[in-house]
CSV table of C-alpha atoms in Angstrom, one decimal:
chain,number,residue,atom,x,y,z
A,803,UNK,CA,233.5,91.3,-82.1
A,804,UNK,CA,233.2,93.4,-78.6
A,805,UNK,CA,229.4,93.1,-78.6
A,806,UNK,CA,229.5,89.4,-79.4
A,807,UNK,CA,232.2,89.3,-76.4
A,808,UNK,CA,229.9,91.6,-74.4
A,809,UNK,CA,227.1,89.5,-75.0
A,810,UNK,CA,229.3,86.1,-73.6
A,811,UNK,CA,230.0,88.1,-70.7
A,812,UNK,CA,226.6,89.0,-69.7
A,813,UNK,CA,225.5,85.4,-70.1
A,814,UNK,CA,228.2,84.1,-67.8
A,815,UNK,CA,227.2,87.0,-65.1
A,816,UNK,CA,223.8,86.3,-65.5
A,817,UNK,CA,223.8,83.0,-63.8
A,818,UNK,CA,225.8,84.3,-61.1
A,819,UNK,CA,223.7,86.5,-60.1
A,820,UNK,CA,220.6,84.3,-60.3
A,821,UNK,CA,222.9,81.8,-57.8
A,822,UNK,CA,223.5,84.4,-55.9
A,823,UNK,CA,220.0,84.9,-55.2
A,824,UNK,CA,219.1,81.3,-55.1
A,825,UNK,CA,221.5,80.7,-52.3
A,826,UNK,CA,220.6,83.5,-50.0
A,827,UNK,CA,216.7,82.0,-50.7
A,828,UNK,CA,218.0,78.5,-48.8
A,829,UNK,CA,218.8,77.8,-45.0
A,830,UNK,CA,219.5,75.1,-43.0
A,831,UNK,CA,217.9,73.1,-40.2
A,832,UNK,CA,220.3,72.6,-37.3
A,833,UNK,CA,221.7,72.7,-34.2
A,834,UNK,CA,223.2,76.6,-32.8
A,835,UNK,CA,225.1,76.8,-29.8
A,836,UNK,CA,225.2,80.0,-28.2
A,837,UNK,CA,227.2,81.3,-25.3
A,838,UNK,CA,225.2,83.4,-22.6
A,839,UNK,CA,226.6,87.2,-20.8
A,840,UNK,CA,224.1,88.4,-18.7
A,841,UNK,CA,221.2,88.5,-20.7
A,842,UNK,CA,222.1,88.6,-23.9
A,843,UNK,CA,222.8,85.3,-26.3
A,844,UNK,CA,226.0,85.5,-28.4
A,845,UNK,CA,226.7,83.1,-31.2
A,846,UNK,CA,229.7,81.0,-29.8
A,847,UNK,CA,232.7,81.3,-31.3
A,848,UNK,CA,234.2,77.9,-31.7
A,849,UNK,CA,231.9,74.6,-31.2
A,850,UNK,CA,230.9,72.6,-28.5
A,851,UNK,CA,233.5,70.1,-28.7
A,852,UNK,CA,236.3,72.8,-28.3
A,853,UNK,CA,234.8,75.0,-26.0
A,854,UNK,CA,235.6,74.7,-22.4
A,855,UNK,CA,233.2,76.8,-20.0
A,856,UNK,CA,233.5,77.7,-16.4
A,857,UNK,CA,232.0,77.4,-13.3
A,858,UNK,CA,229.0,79.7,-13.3
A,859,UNK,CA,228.4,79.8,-17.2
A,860,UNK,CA,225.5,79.2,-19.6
A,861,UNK,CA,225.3,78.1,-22.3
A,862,UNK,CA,222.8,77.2,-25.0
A,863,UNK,CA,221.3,75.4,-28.0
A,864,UNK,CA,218.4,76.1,-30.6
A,865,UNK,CA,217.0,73.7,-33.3
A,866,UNK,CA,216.1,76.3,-36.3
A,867,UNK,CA,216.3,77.2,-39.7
A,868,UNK,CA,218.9,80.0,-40.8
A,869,UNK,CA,221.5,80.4,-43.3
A,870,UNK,CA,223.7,81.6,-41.0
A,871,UNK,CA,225.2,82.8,-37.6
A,872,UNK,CA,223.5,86.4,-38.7
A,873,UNK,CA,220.1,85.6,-38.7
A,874,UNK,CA,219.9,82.5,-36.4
A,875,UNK,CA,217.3,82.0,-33.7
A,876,UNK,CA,218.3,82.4,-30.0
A,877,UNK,CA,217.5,80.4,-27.0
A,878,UNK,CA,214.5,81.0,-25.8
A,879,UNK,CA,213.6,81.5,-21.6
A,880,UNK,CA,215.0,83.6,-18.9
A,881,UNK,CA,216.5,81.5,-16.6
A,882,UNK,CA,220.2,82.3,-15.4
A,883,UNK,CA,222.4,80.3,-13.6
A,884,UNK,CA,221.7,80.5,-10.2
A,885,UNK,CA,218.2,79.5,-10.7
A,886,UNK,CA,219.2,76.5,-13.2
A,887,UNK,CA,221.2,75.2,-11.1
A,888,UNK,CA,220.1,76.2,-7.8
A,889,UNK,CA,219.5,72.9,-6.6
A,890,UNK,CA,223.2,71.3,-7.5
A,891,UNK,CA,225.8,72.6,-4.9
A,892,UNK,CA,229.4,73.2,-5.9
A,893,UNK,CA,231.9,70.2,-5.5
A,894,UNK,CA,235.6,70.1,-5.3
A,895,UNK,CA,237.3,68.9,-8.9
A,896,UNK,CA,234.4,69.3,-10.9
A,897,UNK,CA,232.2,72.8,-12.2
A,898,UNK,CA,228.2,73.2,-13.2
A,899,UNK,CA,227.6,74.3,-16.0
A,900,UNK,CA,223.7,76.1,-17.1
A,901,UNK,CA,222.3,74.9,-20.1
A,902,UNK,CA,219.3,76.0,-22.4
A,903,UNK,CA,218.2,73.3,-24.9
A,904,UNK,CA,215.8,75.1,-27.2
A,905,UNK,CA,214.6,72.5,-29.6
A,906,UNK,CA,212.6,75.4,-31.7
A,907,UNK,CA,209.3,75.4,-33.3
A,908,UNK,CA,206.5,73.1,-35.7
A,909,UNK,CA,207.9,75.6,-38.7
A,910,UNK,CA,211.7,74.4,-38.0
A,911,UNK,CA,210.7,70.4,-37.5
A,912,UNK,CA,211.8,68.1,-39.8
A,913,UNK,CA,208.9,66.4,-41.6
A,914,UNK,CA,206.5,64.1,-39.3
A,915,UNK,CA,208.2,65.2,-36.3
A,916,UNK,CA,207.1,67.6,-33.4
A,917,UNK,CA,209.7,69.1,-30.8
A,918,UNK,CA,209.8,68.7,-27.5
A,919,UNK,CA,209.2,71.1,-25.1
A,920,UNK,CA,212.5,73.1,-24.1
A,921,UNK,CA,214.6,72.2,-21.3
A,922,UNK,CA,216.8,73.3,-18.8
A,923,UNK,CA,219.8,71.5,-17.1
A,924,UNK,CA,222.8,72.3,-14.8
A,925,UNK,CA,225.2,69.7,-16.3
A,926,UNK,CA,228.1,69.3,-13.3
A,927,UNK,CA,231.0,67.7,-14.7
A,928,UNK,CA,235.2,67.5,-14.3
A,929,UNK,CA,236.8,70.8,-14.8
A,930,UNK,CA,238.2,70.4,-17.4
A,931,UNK,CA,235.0,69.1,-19.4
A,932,UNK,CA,233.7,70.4,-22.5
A,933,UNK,CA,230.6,71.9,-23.3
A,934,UNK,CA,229.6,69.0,-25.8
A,935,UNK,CA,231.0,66.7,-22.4
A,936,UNK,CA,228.4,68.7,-20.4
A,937,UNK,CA,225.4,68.6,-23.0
A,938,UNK,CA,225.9,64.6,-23.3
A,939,UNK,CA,225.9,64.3,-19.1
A,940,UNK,CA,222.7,65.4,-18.9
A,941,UNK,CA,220.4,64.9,-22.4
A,942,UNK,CA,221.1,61.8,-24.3
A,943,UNK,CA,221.1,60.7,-26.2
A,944,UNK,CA,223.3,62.6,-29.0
A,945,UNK,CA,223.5,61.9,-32.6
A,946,UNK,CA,226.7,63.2,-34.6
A,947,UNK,CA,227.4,62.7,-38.4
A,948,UNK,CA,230.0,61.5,-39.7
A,949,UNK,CA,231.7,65.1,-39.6
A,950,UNK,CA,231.4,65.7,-35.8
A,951,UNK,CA,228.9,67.9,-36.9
A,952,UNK,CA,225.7,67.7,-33.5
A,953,UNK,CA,222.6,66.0,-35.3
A,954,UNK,CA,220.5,65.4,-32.5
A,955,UNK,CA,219.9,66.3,-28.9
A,956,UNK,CA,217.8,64.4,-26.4
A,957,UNK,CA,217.0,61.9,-30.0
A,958,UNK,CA,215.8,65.1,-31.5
A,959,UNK,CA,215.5,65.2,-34.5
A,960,UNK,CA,215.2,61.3,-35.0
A,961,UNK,CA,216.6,62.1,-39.0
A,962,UNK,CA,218.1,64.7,-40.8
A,963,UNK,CA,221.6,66.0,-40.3
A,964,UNK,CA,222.0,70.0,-41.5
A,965,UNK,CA,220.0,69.4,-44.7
A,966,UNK,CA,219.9,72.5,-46.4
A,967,UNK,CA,216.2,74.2,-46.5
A,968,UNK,CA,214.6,76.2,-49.6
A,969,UNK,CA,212.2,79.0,-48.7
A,970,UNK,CA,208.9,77.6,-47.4
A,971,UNK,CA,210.6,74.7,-45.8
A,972,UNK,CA,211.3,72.3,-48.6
A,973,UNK,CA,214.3,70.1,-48.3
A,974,UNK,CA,216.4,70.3,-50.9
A,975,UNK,CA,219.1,67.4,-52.3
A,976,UNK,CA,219.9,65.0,-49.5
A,977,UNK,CA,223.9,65.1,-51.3
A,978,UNK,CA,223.8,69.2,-50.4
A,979,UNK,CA,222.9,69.1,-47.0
A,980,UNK,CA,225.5,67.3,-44.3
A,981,UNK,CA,228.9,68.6,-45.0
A,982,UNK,CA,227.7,72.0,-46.1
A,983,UNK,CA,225.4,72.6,-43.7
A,984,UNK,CA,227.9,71.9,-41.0
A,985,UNK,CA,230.1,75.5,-41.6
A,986,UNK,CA,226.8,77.0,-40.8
A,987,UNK,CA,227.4,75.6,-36.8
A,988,UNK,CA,231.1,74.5,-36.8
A,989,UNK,CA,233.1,76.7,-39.3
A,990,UNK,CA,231.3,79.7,-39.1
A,991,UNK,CA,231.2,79.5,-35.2
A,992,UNK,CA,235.4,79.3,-36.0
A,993,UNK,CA,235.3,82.4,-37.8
A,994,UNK,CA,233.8,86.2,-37.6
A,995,UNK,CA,230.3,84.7,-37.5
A,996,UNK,CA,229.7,85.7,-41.0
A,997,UNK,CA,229.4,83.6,-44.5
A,998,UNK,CA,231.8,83.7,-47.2
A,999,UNK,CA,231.3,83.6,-51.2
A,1000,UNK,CA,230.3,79.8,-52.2
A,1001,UNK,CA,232.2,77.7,-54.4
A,1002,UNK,CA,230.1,78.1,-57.3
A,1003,UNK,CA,230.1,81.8,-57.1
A,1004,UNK,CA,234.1,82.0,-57.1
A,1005,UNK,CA,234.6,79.6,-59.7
A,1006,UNK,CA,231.8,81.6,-62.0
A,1007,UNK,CA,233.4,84.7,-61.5
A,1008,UNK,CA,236.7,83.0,-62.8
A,1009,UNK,CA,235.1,82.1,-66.1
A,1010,UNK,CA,233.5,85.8,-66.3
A,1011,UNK,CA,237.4,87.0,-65.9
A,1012,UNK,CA,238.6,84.4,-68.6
A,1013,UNK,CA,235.7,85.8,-70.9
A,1014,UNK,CA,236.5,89.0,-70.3
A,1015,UNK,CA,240.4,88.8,-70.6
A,1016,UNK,CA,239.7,86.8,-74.2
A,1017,UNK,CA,237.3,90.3,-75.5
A,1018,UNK,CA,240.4,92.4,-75.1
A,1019,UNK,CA,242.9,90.2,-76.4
A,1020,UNK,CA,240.7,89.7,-79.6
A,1021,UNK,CA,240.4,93.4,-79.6
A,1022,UNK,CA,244.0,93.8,-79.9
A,1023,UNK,CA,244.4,91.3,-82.2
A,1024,UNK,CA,242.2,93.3,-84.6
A,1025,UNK,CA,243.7,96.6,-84.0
């Protein structure tokens, strides 16, 4: 009776693991937003419809594949503030704000489409303005799902919404893509940054623990 338990357990762990593996094999093609001190890029920590930068900041946005905040691609280009937005002068009631709109490479494009050549922009808008405020001010147009979750920038991409991405750039399901993909910008940006166990993963572990509880209480029973 334990080895025939042993043996259920093993084939409920087995797929778990497999998962496991599968889902660290799969990214997803989307919008970043970074925050920018000095010269280094740092992952933002809450989304561009919440942040709220100053006077004098920049800010950022890449169009890549990555499963998460850990190993997502940074802006690309130098460019600080002063020289983005040398050209706008300061103005009572409202602040500029730098922005770097990467839209990333052939590899990351959705299929049929080509990106744009990145951009710079110094977006000057009310003080109290949001970043996603700022981004809209100066490179429409903007797509959003139904989610809030950013889809497009400048009408790139023309489709797709955080579809998730198997290794080698194959879309995967359509119905596994929007709402899933959207932690990877909006709830991870909320968090540490970091990616959390997946459903499936916690509610296989569960039945592993059942299996396991059900060995030793037919052990017992045969004592």
């Amino acid at each position: 009776m334990i080895r025939r338990f042993a043996v259920l357990f093993l084939a409920a762990l087995l797929p778990l693991s497999a998962g496991a593996g599968q889902a660290h094999a799969a990214g997803y093609r989307y919008w970043s937003f970074w925050e920018r001190d000095g010269s280094a890029w740092t992952y933002a920590t809450v989304g561009p419809s919440l942040a709220r930068p100053a006077d004098g900041d920049v800010q950022g946005f890449r169009f890549s594949v990555s499963e998460d905040s850990g190993d997502a691609a940074k802006p690309r280009g130098a460019a600080g503030f002063d020289t983005i937005c040398a050209r706008t002068p300061a103005k009572d009631g409202t602040k500029r704000v730098a922005l770097v709109i990467d839209f990333g490479t052939p590899a990351d494009a959705t299929s049929g489409e080509k990106p744009p050549a990145g951009r710079t922009a110094c977006a000057q808008v009310a003080d109290d303005a949001t970043t996603a405020e700022a981004l809209a001010s100066v490179a429409e147009p903007l797509r959003y799902d139904s989610n809030a979750l950013l889809c497009a920038i400048a009408g790139y991409p023309a489709k797709g919404c955080g579809e998730q991405v198997a290794t080698g750039g194959k879309e995967s399901s359509p119905a596994e893509s929007a709402e899933t993909a959207g932690t990877a910008e909006e709830a991870s940006a909320q968090d540490d940054g970091g990616s959390g166990p997946s459903v499936g993963l916690i509610a296989g572990a569960a039945v592993v623990a059942v299996l396991g509880a059900a060995a030793v209480w037919q052990v017992r029973r045969r004592a």
